PDB file of C-alpha atoms in Angstrom:
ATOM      1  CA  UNK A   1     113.219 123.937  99.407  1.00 51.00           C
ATOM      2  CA  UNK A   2     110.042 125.116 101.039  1.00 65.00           C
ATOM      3  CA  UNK A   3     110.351 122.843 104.388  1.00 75.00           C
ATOM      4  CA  UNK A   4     114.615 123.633 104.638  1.00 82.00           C
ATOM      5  CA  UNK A   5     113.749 127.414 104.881  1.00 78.00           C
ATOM      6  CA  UNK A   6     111.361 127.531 107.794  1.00 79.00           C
ATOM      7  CA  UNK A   7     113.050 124.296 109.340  1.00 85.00           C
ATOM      8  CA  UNK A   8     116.764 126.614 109.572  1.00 84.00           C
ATOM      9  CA  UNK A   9     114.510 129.658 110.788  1.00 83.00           C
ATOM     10  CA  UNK A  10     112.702 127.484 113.313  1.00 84.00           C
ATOM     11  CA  UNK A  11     116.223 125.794 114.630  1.00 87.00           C
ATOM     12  CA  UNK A  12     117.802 129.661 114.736  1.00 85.00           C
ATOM     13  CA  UNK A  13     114.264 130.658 116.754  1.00 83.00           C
ATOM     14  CA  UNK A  14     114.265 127.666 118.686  1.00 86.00           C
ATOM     15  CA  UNK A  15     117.831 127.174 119.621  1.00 86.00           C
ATOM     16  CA  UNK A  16     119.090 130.817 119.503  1.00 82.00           C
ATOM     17  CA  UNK A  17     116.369 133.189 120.114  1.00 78.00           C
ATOM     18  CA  UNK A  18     116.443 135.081 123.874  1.00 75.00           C
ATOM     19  CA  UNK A  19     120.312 135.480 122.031  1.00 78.00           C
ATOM     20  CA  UNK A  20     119.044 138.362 120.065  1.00 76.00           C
ATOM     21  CA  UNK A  21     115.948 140.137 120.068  1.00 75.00           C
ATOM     22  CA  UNK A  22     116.126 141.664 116.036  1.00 79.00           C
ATOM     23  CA  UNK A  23     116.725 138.095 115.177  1.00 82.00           C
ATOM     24  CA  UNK A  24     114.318 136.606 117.555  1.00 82.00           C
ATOM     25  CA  UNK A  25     111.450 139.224 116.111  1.00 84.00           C
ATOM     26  CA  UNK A  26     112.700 138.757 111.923  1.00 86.00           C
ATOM     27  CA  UNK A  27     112.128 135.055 112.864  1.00 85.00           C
ATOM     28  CA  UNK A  28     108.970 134.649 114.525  1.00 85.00           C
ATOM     29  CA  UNK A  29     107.599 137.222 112.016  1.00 89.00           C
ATOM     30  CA  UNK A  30     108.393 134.852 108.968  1.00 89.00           C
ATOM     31  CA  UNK A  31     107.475 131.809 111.213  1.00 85.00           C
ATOM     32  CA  UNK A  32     103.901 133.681 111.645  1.00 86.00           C
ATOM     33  CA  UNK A  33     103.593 134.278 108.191  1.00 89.00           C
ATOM     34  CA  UNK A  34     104.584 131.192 106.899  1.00 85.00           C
ATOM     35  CA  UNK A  35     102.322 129.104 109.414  1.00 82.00           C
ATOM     36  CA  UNK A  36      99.335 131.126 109.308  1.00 86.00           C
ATOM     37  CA  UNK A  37      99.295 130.990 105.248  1.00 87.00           C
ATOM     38  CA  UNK A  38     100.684 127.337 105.575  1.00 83.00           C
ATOM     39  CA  UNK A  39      97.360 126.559 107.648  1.00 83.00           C
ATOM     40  CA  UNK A  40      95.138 126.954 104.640  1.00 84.00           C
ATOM     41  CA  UNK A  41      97.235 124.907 102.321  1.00 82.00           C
ATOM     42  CA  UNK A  42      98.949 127.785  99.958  1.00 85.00           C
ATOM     43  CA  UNK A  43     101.526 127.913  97.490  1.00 88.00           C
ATOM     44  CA  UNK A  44     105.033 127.974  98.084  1.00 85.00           C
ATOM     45  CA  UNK A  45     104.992 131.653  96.666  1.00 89.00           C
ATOM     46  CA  UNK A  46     102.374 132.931  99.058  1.00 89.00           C
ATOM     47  CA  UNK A  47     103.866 130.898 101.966  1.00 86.00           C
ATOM     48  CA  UNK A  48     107.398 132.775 101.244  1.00 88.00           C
ATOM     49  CA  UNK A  49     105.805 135.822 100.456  1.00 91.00           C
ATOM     50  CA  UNK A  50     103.289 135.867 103.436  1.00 91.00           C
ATOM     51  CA  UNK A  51     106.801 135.174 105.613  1.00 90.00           C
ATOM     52  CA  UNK A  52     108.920 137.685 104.481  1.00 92.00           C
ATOM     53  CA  UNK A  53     106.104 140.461 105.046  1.00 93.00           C
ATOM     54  CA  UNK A  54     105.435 138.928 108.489  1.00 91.00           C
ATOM     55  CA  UNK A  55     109.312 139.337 109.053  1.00 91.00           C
ATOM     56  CA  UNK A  56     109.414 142.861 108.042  1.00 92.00           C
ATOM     57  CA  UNK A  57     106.196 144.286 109.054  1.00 91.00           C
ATOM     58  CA  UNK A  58     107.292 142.222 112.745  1.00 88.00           C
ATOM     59  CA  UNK A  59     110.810 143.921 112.560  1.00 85.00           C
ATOM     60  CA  UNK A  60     109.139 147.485 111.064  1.00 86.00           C
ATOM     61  CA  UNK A  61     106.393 147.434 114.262  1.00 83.00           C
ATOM     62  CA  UNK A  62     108.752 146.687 116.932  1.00 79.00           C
ATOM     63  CA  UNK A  63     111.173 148.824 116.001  1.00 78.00           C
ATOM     64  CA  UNK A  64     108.615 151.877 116.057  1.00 77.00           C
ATOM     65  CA  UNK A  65     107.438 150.727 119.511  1.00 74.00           C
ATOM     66  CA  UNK A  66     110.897 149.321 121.116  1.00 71.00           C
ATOM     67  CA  UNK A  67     109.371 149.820 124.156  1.00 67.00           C
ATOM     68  CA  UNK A  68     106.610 147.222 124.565  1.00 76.00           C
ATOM     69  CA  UNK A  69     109.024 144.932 122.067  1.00 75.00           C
ATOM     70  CA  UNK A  70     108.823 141.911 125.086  1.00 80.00           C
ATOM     71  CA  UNK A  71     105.134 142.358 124.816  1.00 83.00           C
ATOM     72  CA  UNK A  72     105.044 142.153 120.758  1.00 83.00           C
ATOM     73  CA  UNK A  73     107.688 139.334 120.817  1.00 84.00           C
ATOM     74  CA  UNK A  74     105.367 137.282 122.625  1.00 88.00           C
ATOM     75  CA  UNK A  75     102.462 137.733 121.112  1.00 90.00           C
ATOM     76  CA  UNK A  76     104.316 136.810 117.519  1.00 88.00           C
ATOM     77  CA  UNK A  77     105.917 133.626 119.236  1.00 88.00           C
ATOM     78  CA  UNK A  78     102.610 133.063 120.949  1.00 90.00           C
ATOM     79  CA  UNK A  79     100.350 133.412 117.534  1.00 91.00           C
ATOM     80  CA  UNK A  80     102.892 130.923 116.490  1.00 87.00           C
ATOM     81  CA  UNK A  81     102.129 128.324 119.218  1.00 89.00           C
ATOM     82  CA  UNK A  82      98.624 128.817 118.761  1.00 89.00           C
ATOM     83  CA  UNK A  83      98.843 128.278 114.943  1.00 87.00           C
ATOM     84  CA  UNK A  84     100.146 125.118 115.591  1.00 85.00           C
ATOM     85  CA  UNK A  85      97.766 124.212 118.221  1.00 87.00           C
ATOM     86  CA  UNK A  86      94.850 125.113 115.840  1.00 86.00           C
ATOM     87  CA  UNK A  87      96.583 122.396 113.356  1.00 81.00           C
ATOM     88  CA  UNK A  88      96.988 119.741 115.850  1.00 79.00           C
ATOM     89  CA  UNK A  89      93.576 120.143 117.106  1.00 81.00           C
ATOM     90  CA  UNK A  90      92.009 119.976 113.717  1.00 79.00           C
ATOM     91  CA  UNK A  91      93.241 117.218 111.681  1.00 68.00           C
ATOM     92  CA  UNK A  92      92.333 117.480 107.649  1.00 65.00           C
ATOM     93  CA  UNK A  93      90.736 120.757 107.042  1.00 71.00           C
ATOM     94  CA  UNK A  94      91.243 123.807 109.152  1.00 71.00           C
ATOM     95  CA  UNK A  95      88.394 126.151 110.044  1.00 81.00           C
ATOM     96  CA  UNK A  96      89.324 130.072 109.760  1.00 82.00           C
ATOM     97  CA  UNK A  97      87.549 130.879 112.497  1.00 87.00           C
ATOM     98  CA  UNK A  98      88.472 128.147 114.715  1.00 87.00           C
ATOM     99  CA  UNK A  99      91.624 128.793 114.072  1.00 87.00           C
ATOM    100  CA  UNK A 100      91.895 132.461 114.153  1.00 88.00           C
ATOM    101  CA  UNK A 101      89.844 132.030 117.707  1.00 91.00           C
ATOM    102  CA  UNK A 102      92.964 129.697 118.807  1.00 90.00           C
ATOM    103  CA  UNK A 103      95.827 131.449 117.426  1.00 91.00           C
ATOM    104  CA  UNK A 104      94.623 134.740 118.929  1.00 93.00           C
ATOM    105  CA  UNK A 105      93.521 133.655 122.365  1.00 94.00           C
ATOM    106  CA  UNK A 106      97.509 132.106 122.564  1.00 94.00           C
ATOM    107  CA  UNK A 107      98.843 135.258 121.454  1.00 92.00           C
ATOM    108  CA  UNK A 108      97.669 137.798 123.609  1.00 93.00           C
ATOM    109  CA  UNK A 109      97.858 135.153 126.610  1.00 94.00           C
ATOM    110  CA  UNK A 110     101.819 135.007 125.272  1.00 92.00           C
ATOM    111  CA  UNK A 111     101.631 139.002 124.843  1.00 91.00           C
ATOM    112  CA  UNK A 112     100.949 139.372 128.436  1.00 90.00           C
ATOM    113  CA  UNK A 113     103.324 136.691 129.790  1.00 91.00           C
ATOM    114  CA  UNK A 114     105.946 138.080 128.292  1.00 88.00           C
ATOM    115  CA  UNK A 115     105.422 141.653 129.192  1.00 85.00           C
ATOM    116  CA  UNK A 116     105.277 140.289 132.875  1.00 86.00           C
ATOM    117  CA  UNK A 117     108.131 138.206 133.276  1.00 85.00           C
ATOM    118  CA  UNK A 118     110.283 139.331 129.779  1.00 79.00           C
ATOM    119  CA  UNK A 119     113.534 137.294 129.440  1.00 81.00           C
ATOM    120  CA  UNK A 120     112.334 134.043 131.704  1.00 83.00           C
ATOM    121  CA  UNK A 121     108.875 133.853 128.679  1.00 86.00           C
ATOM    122  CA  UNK A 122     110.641 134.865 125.940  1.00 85.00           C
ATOM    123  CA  UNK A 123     112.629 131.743 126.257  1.00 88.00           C
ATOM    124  CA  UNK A 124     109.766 129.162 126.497  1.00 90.00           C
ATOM    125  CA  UNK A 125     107.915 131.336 123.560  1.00 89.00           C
ATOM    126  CA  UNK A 126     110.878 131.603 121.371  1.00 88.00           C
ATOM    127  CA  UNK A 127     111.674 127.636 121.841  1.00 92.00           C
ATOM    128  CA  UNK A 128     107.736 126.647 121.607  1.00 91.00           C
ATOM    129  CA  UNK A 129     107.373 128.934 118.298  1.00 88.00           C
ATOM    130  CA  UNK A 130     111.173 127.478 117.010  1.00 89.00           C
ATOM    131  CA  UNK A 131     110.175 123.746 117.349  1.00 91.00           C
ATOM    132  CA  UNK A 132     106.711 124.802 115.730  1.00 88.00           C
ATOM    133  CA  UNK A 133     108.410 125.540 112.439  1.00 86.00           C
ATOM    134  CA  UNK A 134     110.840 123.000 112.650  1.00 90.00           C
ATOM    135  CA  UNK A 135     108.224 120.205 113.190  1.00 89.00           C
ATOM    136  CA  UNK A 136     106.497 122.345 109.878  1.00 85.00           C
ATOM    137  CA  UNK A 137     109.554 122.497 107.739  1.00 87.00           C
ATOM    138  CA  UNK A 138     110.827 118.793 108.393  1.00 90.00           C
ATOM    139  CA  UNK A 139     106.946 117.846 107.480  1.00 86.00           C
ATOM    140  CA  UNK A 140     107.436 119.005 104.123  1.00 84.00           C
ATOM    141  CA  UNK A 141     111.488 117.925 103.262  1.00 86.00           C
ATOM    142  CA  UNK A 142     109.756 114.381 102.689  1.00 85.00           C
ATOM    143  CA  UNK A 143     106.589 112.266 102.312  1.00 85.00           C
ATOM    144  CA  UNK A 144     107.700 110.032 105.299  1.00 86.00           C
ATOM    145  CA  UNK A 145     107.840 113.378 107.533  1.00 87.00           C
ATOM    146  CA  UNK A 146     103.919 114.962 105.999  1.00 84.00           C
ATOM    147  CA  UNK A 147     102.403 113.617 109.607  1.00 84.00           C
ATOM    148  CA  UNK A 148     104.567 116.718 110.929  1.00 83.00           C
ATOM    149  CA  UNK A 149     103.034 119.069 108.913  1.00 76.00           C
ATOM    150  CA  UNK A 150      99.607 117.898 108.571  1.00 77.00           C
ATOM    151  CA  UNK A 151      99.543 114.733 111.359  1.00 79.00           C
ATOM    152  CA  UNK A 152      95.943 112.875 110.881  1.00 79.00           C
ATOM    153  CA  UNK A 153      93.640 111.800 113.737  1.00 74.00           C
ATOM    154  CA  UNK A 154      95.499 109.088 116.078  1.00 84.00           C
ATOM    155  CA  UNK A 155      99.105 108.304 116.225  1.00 87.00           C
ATOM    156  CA  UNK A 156     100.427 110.753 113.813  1.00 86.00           C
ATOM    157  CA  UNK A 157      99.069 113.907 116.174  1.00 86.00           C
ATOM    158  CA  UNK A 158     100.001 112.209 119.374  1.00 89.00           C
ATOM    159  CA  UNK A 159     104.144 111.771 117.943  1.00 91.00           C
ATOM    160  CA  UNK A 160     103.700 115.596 116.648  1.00 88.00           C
ATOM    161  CA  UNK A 161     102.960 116.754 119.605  1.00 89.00           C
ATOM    162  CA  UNK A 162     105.251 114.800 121.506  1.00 93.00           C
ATOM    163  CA  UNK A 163     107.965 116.137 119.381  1.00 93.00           C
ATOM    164  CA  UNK A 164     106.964 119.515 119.510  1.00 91.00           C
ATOM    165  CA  UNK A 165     107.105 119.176 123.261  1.00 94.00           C
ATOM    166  CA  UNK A 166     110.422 117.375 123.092  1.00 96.00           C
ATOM    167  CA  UNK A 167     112.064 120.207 120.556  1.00 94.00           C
ATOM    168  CA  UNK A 168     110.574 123.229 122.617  1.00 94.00           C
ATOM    169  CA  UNK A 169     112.103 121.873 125.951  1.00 95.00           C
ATOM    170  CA  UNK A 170     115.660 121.462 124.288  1.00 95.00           C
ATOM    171  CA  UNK A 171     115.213 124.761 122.577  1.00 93.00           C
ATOM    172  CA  UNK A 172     114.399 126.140 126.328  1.00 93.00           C
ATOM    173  CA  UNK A 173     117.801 123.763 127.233  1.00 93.00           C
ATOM    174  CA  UNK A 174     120.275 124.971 125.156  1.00 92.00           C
ATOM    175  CA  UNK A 175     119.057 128.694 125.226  1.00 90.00           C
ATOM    176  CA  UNK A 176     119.350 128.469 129.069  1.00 89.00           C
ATOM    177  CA  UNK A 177     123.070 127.108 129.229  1.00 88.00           C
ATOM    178  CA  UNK A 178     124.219 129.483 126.130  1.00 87.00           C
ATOM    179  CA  UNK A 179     122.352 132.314 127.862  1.00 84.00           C
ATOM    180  CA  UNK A 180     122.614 132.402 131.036  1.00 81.00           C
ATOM    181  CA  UNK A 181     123.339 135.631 131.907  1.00 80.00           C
ATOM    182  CA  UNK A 182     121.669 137.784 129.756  1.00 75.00           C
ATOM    183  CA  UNK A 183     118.659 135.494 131.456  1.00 75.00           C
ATOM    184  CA  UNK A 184     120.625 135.965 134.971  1.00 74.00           C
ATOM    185  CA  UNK A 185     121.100 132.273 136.130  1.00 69.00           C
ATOM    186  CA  UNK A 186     123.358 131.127 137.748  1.00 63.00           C
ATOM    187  CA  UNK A 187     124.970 128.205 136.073  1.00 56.00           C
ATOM    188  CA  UNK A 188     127.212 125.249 137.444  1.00 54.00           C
ATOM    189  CA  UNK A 189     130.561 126.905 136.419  1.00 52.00           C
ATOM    190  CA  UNK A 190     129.442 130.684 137.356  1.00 49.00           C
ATOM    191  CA  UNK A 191     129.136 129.024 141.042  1.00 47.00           C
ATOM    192  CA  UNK A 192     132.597 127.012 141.228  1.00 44.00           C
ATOM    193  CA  UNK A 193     134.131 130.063 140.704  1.00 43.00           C
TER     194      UNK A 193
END
């Protein structure tokens, strides 16, 4: 049950999240939550607990400050990133401040890039935080997919990581053809006609 909940959140992130900005924040707010408790191994109860505040304290904050929401957006999406780059760059135990070092420095580097260029980085951050937790939830559906969850030195972080590049770039895919004009591309068809 745990892994099917943040795998459907991570596909609706990934695949669906420039699409709309309330869902795109309620997502990478439980995504946060649920990776950053996820990274110190805890119970299914904290994870869903530590995920729905993250969702509603994300939706609450934004909200209030609506104005700098491309900034906050990308700093959520970009914590998430960096929480899985702090797992993939520690195999076995994490450390809290390595990781909180990691996750942070991605974050505001996110925050920043997607105050800057808004619609364009909110598309790579909402498809590289999506495939994030749908790398996390598929890792714990089964005990053949664990190396996606918690991959181990070697050939289990190399396909992770290889995954997670190959989900985020057809999140960024399918976000670009289904949204191409709130994102203002042109698209084959718009230039037939």
């Amino acid at each position: 049950m745990s892994g099917i909940a943040v795998l459907l959140v991570g596909v609706v992130l990934c695949f669906w999240g420039i699409g709309s900005l309330h869902v795109a924040v309620l997502a990478a707010g439980f995504g946060l939550g649920w990776l950053i408790a996820d990274l110190f191994n805890a119970s299914l109860t904290t994870l869903i607990l530590f995920a729905l505040i993250g969702a509603v304290a994300s939706w609450v904050v934004t909200t209030l400050i609506f104005k700098f929401s491309a900034y906050f957006i990308g700093g959520l999406t970009g914590a998430m990133a960096g929480a899985k780059i702090a797992d993939v760059l520690q195999p076995g135990d994490n450390n809290w401040a390595l990781s909180g070092i990691v996750i942070l420095a991605v974050a505001v580097a996110s925050a920043f890039l997607a105050d800057k260029y808004r619609a364009r980085a909110l598309l790579w951050l909402t498809s590289i935080g999506g495939a994030s937790m749908i790398l996390a939830g598929l890792g714990r559906t089964s005990d053949t997919l664990a190396f996606l969850h918690e991959p181990e030195a070697g050939w289990e972080q190399i396909t992770s990581t290889l995954l997670w590049i190959a989900l985020s770039a057809a999140g960024w895919i399918v976000q670009r053809r289904l949204f191409a004009d709130k994102l203002k591309i042109q698209t084959d068809e718009g230039s037939r006609r």
